[in-house]
Coordinates of C-alpha atoms in Angstrom, one line a residue:
M9 CA -216.5 -163.0 178.4
S10 CA -213.1 -164.5 177.7
A11 CA -209.8 -162.6 177.2
A12 CA -210.4 -163.2 173.5
G13 CA -213.6 -161.2 173.6
A14 CA -217.4 -161.7 173.6
T15 CA -219.5 -164.4 172.1
L16 CA -222.9 -163.3 171.0
V17 CA -225.7 -165.6 169.6
Q18 CA -228.1 -163.9 167.3
L19 CA -231.6 -165.3 166.6
T20 CA -233.8 -163.4 164.1
D21 CA -237.2 -163.6 162.4
T22 CA -238.7 -166.3 164.6
H23 CA -242.3 -165.6 163.3
L24 CA -244.0 -167.2 166.3
L25 CA -247.7 -168.0 166.0
N26 CA -250.6 -168.5 168.5
G27 CA -251.4 -172.0 169.7
G28 CA -250.3 -174.8 167.6
A29 CA -250.5 -172.9 164.3
L30 CA -247.8 -173.6 161.7
L31 CA -246.2 -170.9 159.7
H32 CA -247.2 -171.4 156.0
G33 CA -249.0 -174.5 157.2
R34 CA -245.9 -176.5 157.9
I35 CA -243.2 -174.8 160.0
D36 CA -243.4 -175.1 163.8
T37 CA -241.6 -171.8 164.7
W38 CA -241.9 -172.3 168.5
A39 CA -240.1 -175.7 168.1
R40 CA -237.4 -174.0 166.0
T41 CA -236.9 -171.1 168.3
T42 CA -236.6 -173.5 171.3
A43 CA -234.2 -175.7 169.4
A44 CA -232.0 -172.6 168.5
L45 CA -231.9 -171.4 172.1
N46 CA -231.0 -174.9 173.3
A47 CA -228.2 -175.1 170.6
A48 CA -226.9 -171.7 171.7
A49 CA -225.6 -173.4 174.9
R50 CA -223.0 -175.1 172.8
F51 CA -221.3 -171.8 172.2
F52 CA -221.4 -170.4 175.8
P53 CA -222.8 -167.0 174.8
D54 CA -222.2 -163.8 176.8
A55 CA -225.5 -162.5 175.4
V56 CA -228.3 -163.6 173.1
L57 CA -229.7 -161.1 170.6
V58 CA -233.2 -161.5 169.1
T59 CA -233.3 -159.0 166.2
G60 CA -237.0 -158.7 165.4
D61 CA -240.1 -160.3 163.9
I62 CA -240.7 -162.2 167.1
S63 CA -244.3 -162.8 165.9
D64 CA -245.8 -163.4 162.5
R65 CA -248.1 -160.6 161.4
G66 CA -248.7 -159.2 164.8
A67 CA -249.8 -162.5 166.4
Q68 CA -250.2 -161.9 170.2
V69 CA -247.4 -164.2 171.3
Y70 CA -245.5 -161.7 173.4
S71 CA -246.3 -162.9 176.9
R72 CA -245.3 -166.5 176.0
A73 CA -242.2 -165.3 174.1
A74 CA -241.1 -163.2 177.1
K75 CA -241.4 -166.2 179.4
L76 CA -239.4 -168.3 176.9
F77 CA -236.6 -165.7 176.7
E78 CA -236.6 -165.3 180.5
Q79 CA -236.1 -169.1 180.8
A80 CA -233.3 -168.9 178.3
E81 CA -231.6 -166.2 180.4
R82 CA -231.7 -168.5 183.4
E83 CA -230.5 -171.6 181.6
L84 CA -227.8 -169.8 179.5
G85 CA -226.7 -167.5 182.3
C86 CA -226.7 -164.4 180.0
P87 CA -229.0 -161.6 179.0
V88 CA -231.4 -162.1 176.1
I89 CA -231.7 -158.7 174.3
V90 CA -234.8 -158.3 172.1
V91 CA -235.8 -155.7 169.5
P92 CA -239.0 -155.7 167.4
G93 CA -239.3 -156.0 163.7
N94 CA -241.9 -155.0 161.1
H95 CA -244.2 -157.9 162.1
D96 CA -244.2 -156.6 165.7
P97 CA -246.8 -153.9 166.6
A98 CA -245.6 -150.7 168.4
G99 CA -245.0 -151.4 172.0
S100 CA -245.1 -155.1 171.8
V101 CA -241.5 -155.5 173.0
G102 CA -242.1 -153.8 176.3
A103 CA -241.3 -154.1 180.0
A104 CA -241.6 -157.9 180.0
F105 CA -238.5 -158.1 177.7
N106 CA -234.9 -156.8 178.3
R107 CA -235.1 -157.2 182.0
K108 CA -231.3 -156.8 182.4
R109 CA -231.1 -153.4 180.6
L110 CA -229.2 -150.6 182.2
A111 CA -231.1 -147.8 180.4
S112 CA -234.0 -147.2 178.0
G113 CA -234.4 -144.7 175.2
P114 CA -237.3 -143.0 173.5
N115 CA -239.1 -146.3 172.8
P116 CA -239.4 -149.3 175.2
A117 CA -237.2 -151.5 173.0
D118 CA -234.4 -148.9 172.7
T119 CA -232.1 -150.3 175.4
V120 CA -228.6 -150.3 176.7
H121 CA -226.9 -153.5 178.1
L122 CA -223.4 -153.9 179.3
V123 CA -221.8 -157.3 179.1
D124 CA -218.3 -157.4 180.8
G125 CA -217.5 -154.1 179.2
L126 CA -219.1 -154.6 175.8
R127 CA -222.1 -152.3 175.3
I128 CA -225.0 -153.6 173.3
I129 CA -227.6 -151.1 172.2
G130 CA -230.9 -152.3 170.9
L131 CA -232.9 -150.0 168.5
D132 CA -236.5 -150.2 167.5
T133 CA -236.7 -149.5 163.8
H134 CA -240.5 -149.6 163.7
G135 CA -242.0 -150.4 160.3
F136 CA -245.1 -152.4 161.3
R137 CA -247.1 -152.8 158.1
E138 CA -244.7 -150.3 156.4
T139 CA -242.3 -150.9 153.5
E140 CA -239.2 -149.6 155.3
G141 CA -237.8 -149.3 158.8
R142 CA -236.9 -146.0 160.3
L143 CA -235.2 -144.3 163.2
S144 CA -236.8 -141.1 164.5
G145 CA -234.9 -137.9 165.2
R146 CA -235.4 -138.5 169.0
Q147 CA -233.8 -142.0 168.7
L148 CA -230.8 -140.7 166.8
Q149 CA -230.3 -137.9 169.3
W150 CA -230.5 -140.4 172.2
L151 CA -228.1 -142.7 170.5
L152 CA -225.6 -139.9 169.9
A153 CA -225.8 -138.9 173.6
V154 CA -225.2 -142.5 174.7
L155 CA -222.2 -143.0 172.3
K156 CA -220.5 -139.8 173.6
T157 CA -219.1 -142.0 176.4
P158 CA -217.1 -144.9 175.0
A159 CA -217.7 -148.4 176.5
P160 CA -214.6 -150.3 177.8
R161 CA -214.8 -152.9 175.1
G162 CA -216.7 -151.0 172.5
T163 CA -220.3 -151.1 171.3
V164 CA -222.5 -153.4 169.1
L165 CA -225.9 -152.2 167.7
A166 CA -228.9 -154.6 167.4
L167 CA -231.7 -153.7 165.1
H168 CA -234.1 -155.3 162.7
H169 CA -233.9 -153.4 159.4
P170 CA -230.5 -153.5 157.7
P171 CA -228.9 -150.2 156.7
I172 CA -227.8 -151.9 153.5
D173 CA -229.9 -153.2 150.6
S174 CA -230.7 -156.8 149.8
L175 CA -229.3 -158.8 146.9
L176 CA -232.8 -160.2 146.4
P177 CA -234.7 -157.9 144.0
A178 CA -238.0 -158.5 145.8
L179 CA -236.5 -157.1 149.0
A180 CA -234.9 -154.0 147.4
G181 CA -235.8 -150.8 149.3
R182 CA -237.2 -152.6 152.3
G183 CA -234.3 -152.0 154.7
L184 CA -233.7 -149.0 156.9
A185 CA -234.7 -145.7 155.4
R186 CA -232.1 -142.9 155.4
P187 CA -229.2 -145.0 156.6
E188 CA -226.9 -142.0 156.1
E189 CA -228.4 -140.4 159.2
L190 CA -227.4 -143.4 161.3
A191 CA -224.0 -143.4 159.7
A192 CA -223.5 -139.7 160.7
V193 CA -224.3 -140.5 164.3
L194 CA -221.9 -143.5 164.4
A195 CA -219.0 -141.6 162.8
G196 CA -216.1 -141.6 165.2
S197 CA -217.9 -143.7 167.8
D198 CA -216.8 -147.0 169.4
V199 CA -219.4 -149.0 167.5
R200 CA -217.8 -152.3 166.4
G201 CA -220.6 -153.8 164.4
I202 CA -224.3 -153.6 163.5
L203 CA -226.4 -156.8 163.7
C204 CA -229.7 -157.1 161.8
G205 CA -232.3 -159.5 160.5
H206 CA -235.3 -159.0 158.2
Y207 CA -234.1 -160.3 154.9
H208 CA -234.2 -164.0 155.8
L209 CA -230.9 -164.3 154.1
P210 CA -227.3 -164.0 155.5
A211 CA -225.3 -161.1 154.2
T212 CA -222.5 -158.8 155.1
G213 CA -221.7 -155.2 154.3
S214 CA -220.6 -152.0 156.0
L215 CA -222.0 -148.6 157.0
G216 CA -219.5 -145.9 157.2
G217 CA -216.8 -148.5 157.5
I218 CA -218.6 -150.3 160.4
P219 CA -219.3 -154.0 159.7
V220 CA -222.9 -155.0 159.1
W221 CA -224.1 -158.6 159.6
I222 CA -227.6 -159.7 158.4
G223 CA -228.3 -162.9 160.1
P224 CA -230.2 -165.9 158.6
A225 CA -233.7 -166.5 160.0
V226 CA -234.8 -169.1 162.5
S227 CA -238.1 -169.6 160.7
Y228 CA -237.2 -170.0 157.1
N229 CA -234.9 -168.3 154.5
H230 CA -235.2 -167.0 151.0
D231 CA -234.1 -168.6 147.8
L232 CA -232.0 -166.3 145.6
F233 CA -233.1 -168.3 142.6
A234 CA -236.8 -167.6 142.9
S235 CA -238.6 -166.5 139.8
E236 CA -238.6 -162.7 139.1
G237 CA -241.4 -160.8 140.9
S238 CA -241.7 -163.4 143.8
T239 CA -240.0 -164.7 146.9
R240 CA -239.6 -168.3 147.7
G241 CA -239.0 -169.6 151.2
L242 CA -236.7 -172.5 151.9
D243 CA -237.1 -174.6 155.0
P244 CA -233.8 -174.8 156.9
S245 CA -233.5 -172.9 160.2
W246 CA -230.4 -170.9 161.2
F247 CA -228.9 -168.7 163.9
S248 CA -225.6 -166.8 164.1
V249 CA -222.6 -166.8 166.4
I250 CA -220.8 -163.5 166.6
K251 CA -217.3 -163.1 168.0
V252 CA -216.3 -159.6 169.1
G253 CA -212.6 -159.4 170.0
A254 CA -209.9 -156.8 170.1
G255 CA -210.2 -155.1 166.8
Q256 CA -212.1 -158.0 165.2
L257 CA -215.7 -159.1 164.5
S258 CA -216.7 -162.4 162.9
A259 CA -220.1 -163.9 162.2
T260 CA -220.8 -167.6 161.6
P261 CA -224.2 -168.9 160.4
V262 CA -225.2 -172.1 162.2
Q263 CA -227.9 -174.5 161.0
V264 CA -230.3 -175.7 163.6
A265 CA -230.2 -179.5 163.9
I266 CA -233.8 -180.3 163.4
P267 CA -235.7 -182.4 160.8
V268 CA -236.1 -180.4 157.6
A269 CA -238.9 -180.9 155.1
A270 CA -237.8 -179.8 151.6
F271 CA -240.4 -177.3 150.7
T272 CA -240.7 -174.1 148.8
R273 CA -243.6 -171.6 148.6
E274 CA -244.1 -169.0 146.0
V275 CA -245.2 -165.6 147.5
P276 CA -245.9 -162.9 144.8
V277 CA -244.8 -159.4 145.8
P278 CA -247.1 -156.8 144.2
A279 CA -245.3 -153.7 142.8
R280 CA -245.3 -150.6 144.9
Q281 CA -247.3 -152.3 147.7
P282 CA -246.0 -152.6 151.3
A283 CA -245.4 -156.2 152.3
L284 CA -244.7 -158.0 155.5
L285 CA -241.8 -160.3 154.7

């Protein structure tokens, strides 16, 4: 970490598949994830955050993914901090991940890391095959206890489901349930920012005055001009560079420099039915 603060690289929604399978029949998500990790070296990160949906629809990729992230830790010289998303079954982000954690919470992926005085807390927001994400009462009590002791350079939260809604109508109501409970825990704390994924669309907001950054996806991103009642995926791959300095937090989306096939895919979203996005 420099005197100016910490540099964090955020990857989200990698949607890895078994073998040589391609996402939607055309996207090599392993190649994109590897390319994003390689590109991260350009920014000399103090930590890499992977904010959920490691696999696509529960594909059993976790052993291979853990090895990839462990290799990235060695090559980048920084921790890779991983939380699960709604495509990741309960317990899938376990002991093979987050090897540099200082402490764990009620779930295996609830972790505490300290990077030169900046505390990074990962939270499992559950939601596998559910419409919304959630934090349990035990998790909120654990988080409250951790935050009672301020970190030297403050705290950043990493979770999958955003505590704010999406601009895309098809994603409305699919973020974190009861965000006011999280806001109450964070009130008066040293939390500097909340980093999320899930929407496949970059966005900013705030929760109780704390900045929220929703990172664009490594796999594909959503088109805001899709027809009503559907979502449409666009091909470009992105990650984020987060700067956390004295009283400041900035987030910059970075496009992965890989060949891009211009494609779209219509995905109908049935009314009142849970969907894995």
